[in-house]
PDB file of C-alpha atoms in Angstrom:
ATOM      1  CA  MET A   8      21.941 -69.405  32.425  1.00 72.00           C
ATOM      2  CA  LEU A   9      18.498 -69.131  34.018  1.00 79.00           C
ATOM      3  CA  ASP A  10      15.451 -70.273  32.067  1.00 87.00           C
ATOM      4  CA  TYR A  11      13.384 -67.083  32.037  1.00 86.00           C
ATOM      5  CA  ALA A  12      10.451 -68.754  30.273  1.00 89.00           C
ATOM      6  CA  ALA A  13      10.213 -71.105  33.255  1.00 91.00           C
ATOM      7  CA  LEU A  14      10.697 -68.277  35.733  1.00 90.00           C
ATOM      8  CA  SER A  15       7.940 -66.285  34.024  1.00 88.00           C
ATOM      9  CA  ALA A  16       5.670 -69.328  34.281  1.00 92.00           C
ATOM     10  CA  LEU A  17       6.424 -69.599  38.001  1.00 92.00           C
ATOM     11  CA  ALA A  18       5.731 -65.907  38.590  1.00 86.00           C
ATOM     12  CA  ALA A  19       2.483 -66.135  36.612  1.00 87.00           C
ATOM     13  CA  VAL A  20       1.229 -69.115  38.646  1.00 91.00           C
ATOM     14  CA  VAL A  21       1.953 -67.317  41.918  1.00 85.00           C
ATOM     15  CA  ARG A  22       0.446 -64.053  40.681  1.00 81.00           C
ATOM     16  CA  GLU A  23      -2.665 -65.609  39.085  1.00 86.00           C
ATOM     17  CA  GLY A  24      -3.188 -68.330  41.707  1.00 87.00           C
ATOM     18  CA  SER A  25      -3.564 -71.286  39.331  1.00 92.00           C
ATOM     19  CA  PHE A  26      -1.882 -73.023  36.398  1.00 94.00           C
ATOM     20  CA  GLU A  27      -4.913 -72.420  34.181  1.00 94.00           C
ATOM     21  CA  ARG A  28      -5.034 -68.657  34.742  1.00 92.00           C
ATOM     22  CA  ALA A  29      -1.260 -68.439  34.364  1.00 91.00           C
ATOM     23  CA  ALA A  30      -1.536 -70.220  31.020  1.00 93.00           C
ATOM     24  CA  ARG A  31      -4.148 -67.739  29.815  1.00 92.00           C
ATOM     25  CA  ALA A  32      -2.001 -64.803  30.943  1.00 84.00           C
ATOM     26  CA  LEU A  33       1.036 -66.131  29.040  1.00 88.00           C
ATOM     27  CA  HIS A  34      -0.973 -67.400  26.039  1.00 91.00           C
ATOM     28  CA  VAL A  35       0.233 -70.987  26.394  1.00 94.00           C
ATOM     29  CA  THR A  36      -1.377 -74.231  27.530  1.00 95.00           C
ATOM     30  CA  PRO A  37      -1.606 -75.329  31.203  1.00 93.00           C
ATOM     31  CA  SER A  38       0.504 -78.332  30.209  1.00 94.00           C
ATOM     32  CA  ALA A  39       3.293 -76.024  29.022  1.00 94.00           C
ATOM     33  CA  ILE A  40       3.173 -74.123  32.327  1.00 95.00           C
ATOM     34  CA  SER A  41       3.334 -77.387  34.273  1.00 94.00           C
ATOM     35  CA  GLN A  42       6.265 -78.689  32.226  1.00 94.00           C
ATOM     36  CA  ARG A  43       8.256 -75.466  32.634  1.00 95.00           C
ATOM     37  CA  ILE A  44       7.785 -75.376  36.402  1.00 94.00           C
ATOM     38  CA  ARG A  45       8.532 -79.090  36.763  1.00 93.00           C
ATOM     39  CA  ALA A  46      11.777 -78.642  34.849  1.00 93.00           C
ATOM     40  CA  LEU A  47      12.715 -75.654  36.994  1.00 93.00           C
ATOM     41  CA  GLU A  48      11.965 -77.591  40.194  1.00 93.00           C
ATOM     42  CA  GLU A  49      14.136 -80.475  38.980  1.00 92.00           C
ATOM     43  CA  ARG A  50      16.989 -78.075  38.301  1.00 92.00           C
ATOM     44  CA  VAL A  51      16.667 -76.271  41.649  1.00 91.00           C
ATOM     45  CA  GLY A  52      16.103 -79.514  43.534  1.00 93.00           C
ATOM     46  CA  CYS A  53      13.036 -78.522  45.531  1.00 94.00           C
ATOM     47  CA  ALA A  54       9.376 -77.600  45.177  1.00 93.00           C
ATOM     48  CA  LEU A  55       8.712 -74.027  44.073  1.00 93.00           C
ATOM     49  CA  VAL A  56       4.909 -73.991  44.134  1.00 92.00           C
ATOM     50  CA  VAL A  57       2.444 -75.271  46.717  1.00 91.00           C
ATOM     51  CA  ARG A  58      -0.257 -76.660  44.447  1.00 90.00           C
ATOM     52  CA  ASP A  59      -3.233 -75.423  46.437  1.00 87.00           C
ATOM     53  CA  ASN A  60      -6.205 -73.173  45.758  1.00 85.00           C
ATOM     54  CA  PRO A  61      -4.828 -70.614  45.249  1.00 86.00           C
ATOM     55  CA  CYS A  62      -1.340 -71.803  44.352  1.00 89.00           C
ATOM     56  CA  ARG A  63       1.402 -70.113  46.377  1.00 86.00           C
ATOM     57  CA  ALA A  64       5.172 -70.030  46.251  1.00 87.00           C
ATOM     58  CA  THR A  65       7.484 -71.860  48.604  1.00 89.00           C
ATOM     59  CA  GLU A  66      10.290 -69.853  50.203  1.00 85.00           C
ATOM     60  CA  THR A  67      12.629 -70.692  47.318  1.00 90.00           C
ATOM     61  CA  GLY A  68       9.850 -69.946  44.853  1.00 89.00           C
ATOM     62  CA  ARG A  69       9.324 -66.504  46.387  1.00 82.00           C
ATOM     63  CA  ARG A  70      13.007 -65.683  45.982  1.00 83.00           C
ATOM     64  CA  LEU A  71      12.857 -66.609  42.312  1.00 89.00           C
ATOM     65  CA  CYS A  72       9.690 -64.547  41.852  1.00 85.00           C
ATOM     66  CA  GLN A  73      11.449 -61.565  43.412  1.00 79.00           C
ATOM     67  CA  HIS A  74      14.336 -62.048  40.984  1.00 82.00           C
ATOM     68  CA  VAL A  75      11.868 -62.031  38.081  1.00 81.00           C
ATOM     69  CA  ASP A  76      10.322 -58.791  39.403  1.00 78.00           C
ATOM     70  CA  HIS A  77      13.779 -57.180  39.522  1.00 75.00           C
ATOM     71  CA  VAL A  78      14.608 -58.293  35.996  1.00 79.00           C
ATOM     72  CA  ARG A  79      11.315 -56.947  34.649  1.00 77.00           C
ATOM     73  CA  LEU A  80      11.912 -53.562  36.232  1.00 75.00           C
ATOM     74  CA  LEU A  81      15.386 -53.389  34.707  1.00 75.00           C
ATOM     75  CA  GLU A  82      14.005 -54.446  31.324  1.00 74.00           C
ATOM     76  CA  GLN A  83      11.399 -51.690  31.529  1.00 69.00           C
ATOM     77  CA  GLU A  84      14.169 -49.133  32.043  1.00 69.00           C
ATOM     78  CA  LEU A  85      16.060 -50.567  29.099  1.00 69.00           C
ATOM     79  CA  TYR A  86      12.984 -50.244  26.868  1.00 67.00           C
ATOM     80  CA  GLY A  87      12.804 -46.575  27.809  1.00 66.00           C
ATOM     81  CA  ALA A  88      16.400 -46.053  26.742  1.00 67.00           C
ATOM     82  CA  LEU A  89      16.218 -48.324  23.699  1.00 66.00           C
ATOM     83  CA  PRO A  90      12.638 -48.282  22.378  1.00 70.00           C
ATOM     84  CA  ALA A  91      13.561 -50.543  19.456  1.00 66.00           C
ATOM     85  CA  LEU A  92      13.921 -53.434  21.928  1.00 64.00           C
ATOM     86  CA  ALA A  93      10.468 -52.931  23.441  1.00 63.00           C
ATOM     87  CA  PRO A  94       7.802 -55.535  22.613  1.00 68.00           C
ATOM     88  CA  GLN A  95       4.900 -54.486  20.432  1.00 64.00           C
ATOM     89  CA  GLY A  96       2.047 -52.855  22.309  1.00 56.00           C
ATOM     90  CA  GLU A  97       2.198 -51.194  25.683  1.00 57.00           C
ATOM     91  CA  ALA A  98       4.655 -53.027  27.940  1.00 65.00           C
ATOM     92  CA  ARG A  99       3.796 -52.717  31.616  1.00 78.00           C
ATOM     93  CA  VAL A 100       5.585 -54.313  34.517  1.00 81.00           C
ATOM     94  CA  ALA A 101       4.110 -55.612  37.774  1.00 82.00           C
ATOM     95  CA  LEU A 102       5.132 -53.651  40.865  1.00 88.00           C
ATOM     96  CA  PRO A 103       4.240 -55.631  44.022  1.00 88.00           C
ATOM     97  CA  VAL A 104       4.086 -53.723  47.325  1.00 94.00           C
ATOM     98  CA  ALA A 105       2.710 -54.478  50.799  1.00 94.00           C
ATOM     99  CA  VAL A 106       0.925 -51.792  52.825  1.00 97.00           C
ATOM    100  CA  ASN A 107      -1.202 -51.463  55.933  1.00 96.00           C
ATOM    101  CA  ALA A 108      -4.934 -51.004  55.437  1.00 96.00           C
ATOM    102  CA  ASP A 109      -5.213 -47.722  57.347  1.00 97.00           C
ATOM    103  CA  SER A 110      -2.561 -46.040  55.216  1.00 98.00           C
ATOM    104  CA  LEU A 111      -4.281 -47.282  52.065  1.00 97.00           C
ATOM    105  CA  ALA A 112      -7.634 -45.974  53.292  1.00 97.00           C
ATOM    106  CA  THR A 113      -6.338 -42.526  54.246  1.00 97.00           C
ATOM    107  CA  TRP A 114      -3.260 -41.141  52.482  1.00 98.00           C
ATOM    108  CA  LEU A 115      -1.529 -43.837  50.432  1.00 98.00           C
ATOM    109  CA  ALA A 116      -4.015 -44.644  47.665  1.00 97.00           C
ATOM    110  CA  GLN A 117      -3.478 -41.251  45.995  1.00 97.00           C
ATOM    111  CA  PRO A 118       0.314 -41.473  45.477  1.00 98.00           C
ATOM    112  CA  LEU A 119       0.007 -45.085  44.298  1.00 98.00           C
ATOM    113  CA  ALA A 120      -2.680 -44.119  41.790  1.00 97.00           C
ATOM    114  CA  THR A 121      -0.814 -41.011  40.646  1.00 97.00           C
ATOM    115  CA  PHE A 122       2.370 -42.996  40.021  1.00 96.00           C
ATOM    116  CA  ALA A 123       0.555 -45.821  38.194  1.00 95.00           C
ATOM    117  CA  ALA A 124      -1.237 -43.306  35.947  1.00 95.00           C
ATOM    118  CA  ARG A 125       2.079 -41.819  34.805  1.00 93.00           C
ATOM    119  CA  HIS A 126       4.272 -44.909  34.443  1.00 88.00           C
ATOM    120  CA  PRO A 127       4.072 -48.274  32.626  1.00 85.00           C
ATOM    121  CA  VAL A 128       3.372 -50.360  35.739  1.00 88.00           C
ATOM    122  CA  LEU A 129       0.650 -52.601  37.105  1.00 89.00           C
ATOM    123  CA  MET A 130       0.379 -52.137  40.872  1.00 93.00           C
ATOM    124  CA  GLU A 131      -0.032 -55.312  42.939  1.00 89.00           C
ATOM    125  CA  VAL A 132      -0.952 -54.106  46.431  1.00 95.00           C
ATOM    126  CA  ALA A 133      -1.044 -56.616  49.289  1.00 91.00           C
ATOM    127  CA  VAL A 134      -2.623 -55.518  52.591  1.00 93.00           C
ATOM    128  CA  ASP A 135      -1.350 -56.623  55.983  1.00 92.00           C
ATOM    129  CA  ASP A 136      -0.759 -55.225  59.458  1.00 92.00           C
ATOM    130  CA  GLN A 137       2.067 -52.652  59.541  1.00 92.00           C
ATOM    131  CA  ASP A 138       3.942 -54.845  62.013  1.00 90.00           C
ATOM    132  CA  HIS A 139       3.975 -57.709  59.495  1.00 90.00           C
ATOM    133  CA  THR A 140       4.455 -56.151  56.052  1.00 92.00           C
ATOM    134  CA  THR A 141       8.243 -56.510  56.420  1.00 90.00           C
ATOM    135  CA  GLU A 142       7.746 -60.275  56.269  1.00 86.00           C
ATOM    136  CA  TRP A 143       6.480 -59.860  52.693  1.00 85.00           C
ATOM    137  CA  LEU A 144       9.775 -58.172  51.826  1.00 83.00           C
ATOM    138  CA  ARG A 145      11.874 -60.794  53.586  1.00 80.00           C
ATOM    139  CA  GLY A 146      10.040 -63.554  51.745  1.00 72.00           C
ATOM    140  CA  GLY A 147      10.501 -61.911  48.370  1.00 72.00           C
ATOM    141  CA  ALA A 148       6.778 -61.535  47.712  1.00 75.00           C
ATOM    142  CA  VAL A 149       7.015 -57.742  47.246  1.00 84.00           C
ATOM    143  CA  LEU A 150       9.617 -55.161  46.293  1.00 89.00           C
ATOM    144  CA  ALA A 151       8.562 -52.448  48.742  1.00 94.00           C
ATOM    145  CA  ALA A 152       6.429 -52.048  51.850  1.00 96.00           C
ATOM    146  CA  VAL A 153       4.976 -49.531  54.280  1.00 98.00           C
ATOM    147  CA  THR A 154       5.973 -50.963  57.637  1.00 97.00           C
ATOM    148  CA  ALA A 155       6.260 -50.095  61.303  1.00 95.00           C
ATOM    149  CA  THR A 156       9.769 -51.594  61.339  1.00 94.00           C
ATOM    150  CA  ALA A 157      12.636 -49.122  61.000  1.00 95.00           C
ATOM    151  CA  ARG A 158      15.392 -51.710  60.676  1.00 94.00           C
ATOM    152  CA  PRO A 159      15.671 -52.646  56.991  1.00 93.00           C
ATOM    153  CA  ALA A 160      15.126 -56.209  55.867  1.00 87.00           C
ATOM    154  CA  ALA A 161      18.123 -57.928  54.241  1.00 83.00           C
ATOM    155  CA  GLY A 162      18.883 -56.365  50.870  1.00 82.00           C
ATOM    156  CA  CYS A 163      16.555 -53.418  51.506  1.00 89.00           C
ATOM    157  CA  ASN A 164      16.750 -49.732  52.357  1.00 94.00           C
ATOM    158  CA  SER A 165      14.516 -48.034  54.915  1.00 97.00           C
ATOM    159  CA  GLN A 166      13.303 -44.429  54.998  1.00 97.00           C
ATOM    160  CA  PRO A 167      11.062 -42.852  57.668  1.00 98.00           C
ATOM    161  CA  LEU A 168       7.629 -41.729  56.489  1.00 98.00           C
ATOM    162  CA  GLY A 169       6.166 -40.227  59.647  1.00 98.00           C
ATOM    163  CA  ALA A 170       3.729 -41.263  62.344  1.00 98.00           C
ATOM    164  CA  MET A 171       0.053 -42.119  61.919  1.00 98.00           C
ATOM    165  CA  ARG A 172      -2.019 -40.908  64.857  1.00 98.00           C
ATOM    166  CA  TYR A 173      -4.735 -43.182  66.222  1.00 98.00           C
ATOM    167  CA  VAL A 174      -7.429 -42.370  68.761  1.00 98.00           C
ATOM    168  CA  ALA A 175      -9.567 -44.768  70.796  1.00 98.00           C
ATOM    169  CA  ALA A 176     -13.145 -43.853  69.977  1.00 98.00           C
ATOM    170  CA  ALA A 177     -16.704 -45.126  70.096  1.00 98.00           C
ATOM    171  CA  SER A 178     -20.242 -43.794  69.800  1.00 98.00           C
ATOM    172  CA  PRO A 179     -21.544 -41.662  72.696  1.00 98.00           C
ATOM    173  CA  ASP A 180     -24.220 -44.276  73.474  1.00 98.00           C
ATOM    174  CA  PHE A 181     -21.599 -47.038  73.635  1.00 98.00           C
ATOM    175  CA  VAL A 182     -19.412 -44.993  75.971  1.00 98.00           C
ATOM    176  CA  ALA A 183     -22.381 -44.165  78.215  1.00 98.00           C
ATOM    177  CA  ARG A 184     -23.458 -47.807  78.317  1.00 97.00           C
ATOM    178  CA  HIS A 185     -20.068 -49.419  78.967  1.00 98.00           C
ATOM    179  CA  PHE A 186     -17.879 -46.753  80.545  1.00 98.00           C
ATOM    180  CA  SER A 187     -20.177 -44.837  82.896  1.00 96.00           C
ATOM    181  CA  ALA A 188     -17.920 -46.002  85.740  1.00 95.00           C
ATOM    182  CA  GLY A 189     -14.784 -44.897  83.877  1.00 97.00           C
ATOM    183  CA  VAL A 190     -12.342 -46.467  81.433  1.00 98.00           C
ATOM    184  CA  GLY A 191     -10.214 -49.018  83.239  1.00 97.00           C
ATOM    185  CA  PRO A 192      -9.230 -52.699  83.279  1.00 97.00           C
ATOM    186  CA  GLY A 193     -12.621 -53.836  84.541  1.00 97.00           C
ATOM    187  CA  THR A 194     -14.791 -51.955  82.065  1.00 98.00           C
ATOM    188  CA  LEU A 195     -12.432 -52.598  79.116  1.00 98.00           C
ATOM    189  CA  ALA A 196     -12.575 -56.349  79.831  1.00 98.00           C
ATOM    190  CA  GLN A 197     -16.354 -56.221  79.333  1.00 97.00           C
ATOM    191  CA  ALA A 198     -16.795 -53.763  76.453  1.00 98.00           C
ATOM    192  CA  SER A 199     -16.509 -55.104  72.893  1.00 98.00           C
ATOM    193  CA  SER A 200     -13.503 -53.850  70.943  1.00 98.00           C
ATOM    194  CA  LEU A 201     -12.869 -53.794  67.193  1.00 98.00           C
ATOM    195  CA  VAL A 202      -9.785 -55.328  65.589  1.00 97.00           C
ATOM    196  CA  PHE A 203      -8.727 -55.586  61.942  1.00 94.00           C
ATOM    197  CA  ASN A 204      -7.637 -59.230  62.297  1.00 91.00           C
ATOM    198  CA  ALA A 205      -5.765 -61.491  64.712  1.00 90.00           C
ATOM    199  CA  LYS A 206      -2.511 -59.608  64.005  1.00 91.00           C
ATOM    200  CA  ASP A 207      -3.945 -56.230  65.044  1.00 94.00           C
ATOM    201  CA  GLU A 208      -2.379 -55.213  68.359  1.00 95.00           C
ATOM    202  CA  LEU A 209      -3.225 -51.482  68.376  1.00 96.00           C
ATOM    203  CA  GLN A 210      -6.148 -51.805  70.781  1.00 97.00           C
ATOM    204  CA  ALA A 211      -4.148 -54.005  73.164  1.00 97.00           C
ATOM    205  CA  ARG A 212      -1.188 -51.618  72.954  1.00 97.00           C
ATOM    206  CA  TRP A 213      -3.333 -48.607  73.845  1.00 98.00           C
ATOM    207  CA  VAL A 214      -4.951 -50.470  76.758  1.00 98.00           C
ATOM    208  CA  SER A 215      -1.582 -51.622  78.115  1.00 97.00           C
ATOM    209  CA  ARG A 216      -0.284 -48.056  78.054  1.00 97.00           C
ATOM    210  CA  LEU A 217      -3.421 -46.732  79.736  1.00 97.00           C
ATOM    211  CA  CYS A 218      -3.794 -49.434  82.382  1.00 97.00           C
ATOM    212  CA  HIS A 219      -0.122 -50.468  82.808  1.00 97.00           C
ATOM    213  CA  ARG A 220      -1.175 -54.111  82.500  1.00 96.00           C
ATOM    214  CA  HIS A 221      -2.528 -56.604  80.004  1.00 96.00           C
ATOM    215  CA  VAL A 222      -6.300 -56.776  79.696  1.00 97.00           C
ATOM    216  CA  GLN A 223      -8.067 -59.542  77.773  1.00 97.00           C
ATOM    217  CA  LEU A 224     -10.386 -57.703  75.394  1.00 97.00           C
ATOM    218  CA  PRO A 225     -13.537 -59.120  73.796  1.00 97.00           C
ATOM    219  CA  ARG A 226     -13.094 -58.476  70.074  1.00 97.00           C
ATOM    220  CA  HIS A 227     -15.045 -58.152  66.854  1.00 97.00           C
ATOM    221  CA  ALA A 228     -12.841 -58.808  63.803  1.00 96.00           C
ATOM    222  CA  LEU A 229     -13.520 -56.443  60.886  1.00 95.00           C
ATOM    223  CA  PRO A 230     -10.839 -56.444  58.138  1.00 93.00           C
ATOM    224  CA  SER A 231     -11.727 -52.999  56.762  1.00 94.00           C
ATOM    225  CA  SER A 232     -10.756 -49.517  57.910  1.00 95.00           C
ATOM    226  CA  HIS A 233     -14.043 -48.037  56.721  1.00 95.00           C
ATOM    227  CA  ALA A 234     -16.024 -50.849  58.371  1.00 95.00           C
ATOM    228  CA  PHE A 235     -14.313 -49.904  61.644  1.00 94.00           C
ATOM    229  CA  VAL A 236     -15.873 -46.453  61.459  1.00 97.00           C
ATOM    230  CA  THR A 237     -19.292 -47.805  60.439  1.00 98.00           C
ATOM    231  CA  ALA A 238     -19.247 -50.330  63.282  1.00 98.00           C
ATOM    232  CA  ALA A 239     -18.205 -47.716  65.840  1.00 98.00           C
ATOM    233  CA  LEU A 240     -20.948 -45.336  64.722  1.00 98.00           C
ATOM    234  CA  ALA A 241     -23.493 -48.165  65.086  1.00 98.00           C
ATOM    235  CA  GLY A 242     -22.339 -48.885  68.658  1.00 98.00           C
ATOM    236  CA  MET A 243     -20.805 -52.270  67.863  1.00 98.00           C
ATOM    237  CA  GLY A 244     -17.626 -51.561  69.814  1.00 98.00           C
ATOM    238  CA  TRP A 245     -14.692 -49.236  70.385  1.00 98.00           C
ATOM    239  CA  GLY A 246     -11.522 -49.222  68.316  1.00 98.00           C
ATOM    240  CA  MET A 247      -8.338 -47.422  67.388  1.00 98.00           C
ATOM    241  CA  HIS A 248      -9.148 -45.221  64.398  1.00 98.00           C
ATOM    242  CA  PRO A 249      -6.788 -43.110  62.289  1.00 98.00           C
ATOM    243  CA  GLN A 250      -7.524 -39.610  63.516  1.00 98.00           C
ATOM    244  CA  SER A 251      -7.723 -38.283  59.965  1.00 97.00           C
ATOM    245  CA  MET A 252     -10.553 -40.732  59.178  1.00 97.00           C
ATOM    246  CA  ILE A 253     -12.832 -39.694  62.026  1.00 98.00           C
ATOM    247  CA  GLU A 254     -12.081 -35.980  62.509  1.00 97.00           C
ATOM    248  CA  ASP A 255     -15.507 -34.987  61.165  1.00 98.00           C
ATOM    249  CA  HIS A 256     -17.256 -37.495  63.446  1.00 98.00           C
ATOM    250  CA  LEU A 257     -15.310 -36.266  66.474  1.00 98.00           C
ATOM    251  CA  ALA A 258     -16.202 -32.677  65.613  1.00 98.00           C
ATOM    252  CA  ALA A 259     -19.874 -33.594  65.177  1.00 98.00           C
ATOM    253  CA  GLY A 260     -19.962 -35.670  68.357  1.00 98.00           C
ATOM    254  CA  THR A 261     -21.096 -38.852  66.595  1.00 98.00           C
ATOM    255  CA  LEU A 262     -17.869 -40.444  67.854  1.00 98.00           C
ATOM    256  CA  VAL A 263     -16.060 -39.564  71.083  1.00 98.00           C
ATOM    257  CA  GLU A 264     -12.676 -40.451  72.518  1.00 98.00           C
ATOM    258  CA  LEU A 265     -12.724 -42.998  75.321  1.00 98.00           C
ATOM    259  CA  VAL A 266     -10.111 -40.955  77.199  1.00 98.00           C
ATOM    260  CA  ASP A 267      -9.338 -37.434  76.016  1.00 97.00           C
ATOM    261  CA  GLY A 268      -5.743 -36.697  75.083  1.00 96.00           C
ATOM    262  CA  THR A 269      -4.521 -40.291  74.790  1.00 97.00           C
ATOM    263  CA  PRO A 270      -3.571 -40.735  71.113  1.00 98.00           C
ATOM    264  CA  LEU A 271      -1.338 -43.557  69.944  1.00 98.00           C
ATOM    265  CA  ASP A 272       1.243 -42.546  67.314  1.00 98.00           C
ATOM    266  CA  VAL A 273       2.529 -45.370  65.103  1.00 97.00           C
ATOM    267  CA  PRO A 274       5.794 -44.663  63.214  1.00 98.00           C
ATOM    268  CA  LEU A 275       5.787 -45.820  59.601  1.00 98.00           C
ATOM    269  CA  HIS A 276       8.700 -46.492  57.252  1.00 98.00           C
ATOM    270  CA  TRP A 277       9.127 -47.133  53.533  1.00 98.00           C
ATOM    271  CA  GLN A 278      11.306 -50.171  52.879  1.00 97.00           C
ATOM    272  CA  TYR A 279      12.280 -51.178  49.365  1.00 93.00           C
ATOM    273  CA  ALA A 280      14.594 -53.614  47.611  1.00 87.00           C
ATOM    274  CA  ARG A 281      18.067 -52.138  47.245  1.00 83.00           C
ATOM    275  CA  ALA A 282      18.898 -53.668  43.858  1.00 67.00           C
ATOM    276  CA  ALA A 283      15.855 -52.248  42.128  1.00 63.00           C
ATOM    277  CA  SER A 284      15.311 -49.587  39.469  1.00 78.00           C
ATOM    278  CA  SER A 285      14.398 -45.977  38.845  1.00 83.00           C
ATOM    279  CA  LEU A 286      10.724 -47.016  38.633  1.00 85.00           C
ATOM    280  CA  LEU A 287      10.771 -48.245  42.230  1.00 90.00           C
ATOM    281  CA  GLU A 288      12.740 -45.168  43.252  1.00 91.00           C
ATOM    282  CA  GLY A 289      10.130 -42.971  41.590  1.00 92.00           C
ATOM    283  CA  LEU A 290       7.320 -44.725  43.449  1.00 95.00           C
ATOM    284  CA  GLY A 291       9.198 -44.191  46.704  1.00 96.00           C
ATOM    285  CA  ASN A 292       9.558 -40.479  46.007  1.00 96.00           C
ATOM    286  CA  GLU A 293       5.809 -40.229  45.376  1.00 97.00           C
ATOM    287  CA  VAL A 294       5.020 -42.061  48.618  1.00 98.00           C
ATOM    288  CA  LEU A 295       7.493 -39.989  50.656  1.00 98.00           C
ATOM    289  CA  ALA A 296       6.088 -36.714  49.314  1.00 98.00           C
ATOM    290  CA  ALA A 297       2.538 -37.729  50.249  1.00 98.00           C
ATOM    291  CA  ALA A 298       3.634 -38.877  53.707  1.00 98.00           C
ATOM    292  CA  ARG A 299       5.227 -35.495  54.461  1.00 97.00           C
ATOM    293  CA  THR A 300       1.814 -33.809  54.266  1.00 96.00           C
ATOM    294  CA  ALA A 301      -0.352 -36.614  55.670  1.00 97.00           C
ATOM    295  CA  LEU A 302       1.661 -37.944  58.619  1.00 98.00           C
ATOM    296  CA  LEU A 303       3.152 -36.439  61.753  1.00 97.00           C
ATOM    297  CA  PRO A 304       6.928 -35.913  61.823  1.00 95.00           C
ATOM    298  CA  LEU A 305       8.738 -38.659  63.685  1.00 86.00           C
TER     299      LEU A 305
END
């Protein structure tokens, strides 16, 4: 029989980032949290928490945290069917998901907020590149993810959402200053580009398709979709922007495409843990409905 008090302590430490904050969340002492996790580690035979700032789970710890998330979702369903078993006060369950920043900034925030307003959940949204959100699922850190990967992770289902269209754009002054001789390998190697972080390959992917070769791009790193637009308007560099975010700027001429008619469509998928609950299924339905109106058909 699993020790769910210890598992709850583990999940709280990973969620809160420290033993002290986990203790406050569970209304116990930090010593009690430490003792529970130490006992669980002795039983499992390996470390479950990297005691850092913030604390984070090991691979085995992540799997146990995912198990706790599943159990809490199932308990929440049981409380709905048998209210007499529900704890006093409003019982809400954490629902961890991983999404890409551009989806969150354009079409995804609304269905997440709508679902959370109607159901007893606390959304825990992690942001990462769409090519890497599947890793959060594989590691057990989340129960669902918006990802560019169609092939489902182990123990997960995958459903297509649609394609997000990106366009390479910059301010007219930037284009005139850096691309007066045309957009090609030489000029792209000199003009500053914008990337979300080191994982962001959209700009490089667009350049490779345009130039049929790899080009080393000078890059500004800006981990914010809205900052991308602000930086482009200010002439800081060119970047791949979700078309829906910059339509007004393109219409007004404050941003222009580097090369007309060269969009990059990125397919997106909704992956979620197979052994989950109706709550997770309901969130998926909300996300899929929003994607049908916001994204291009695959």
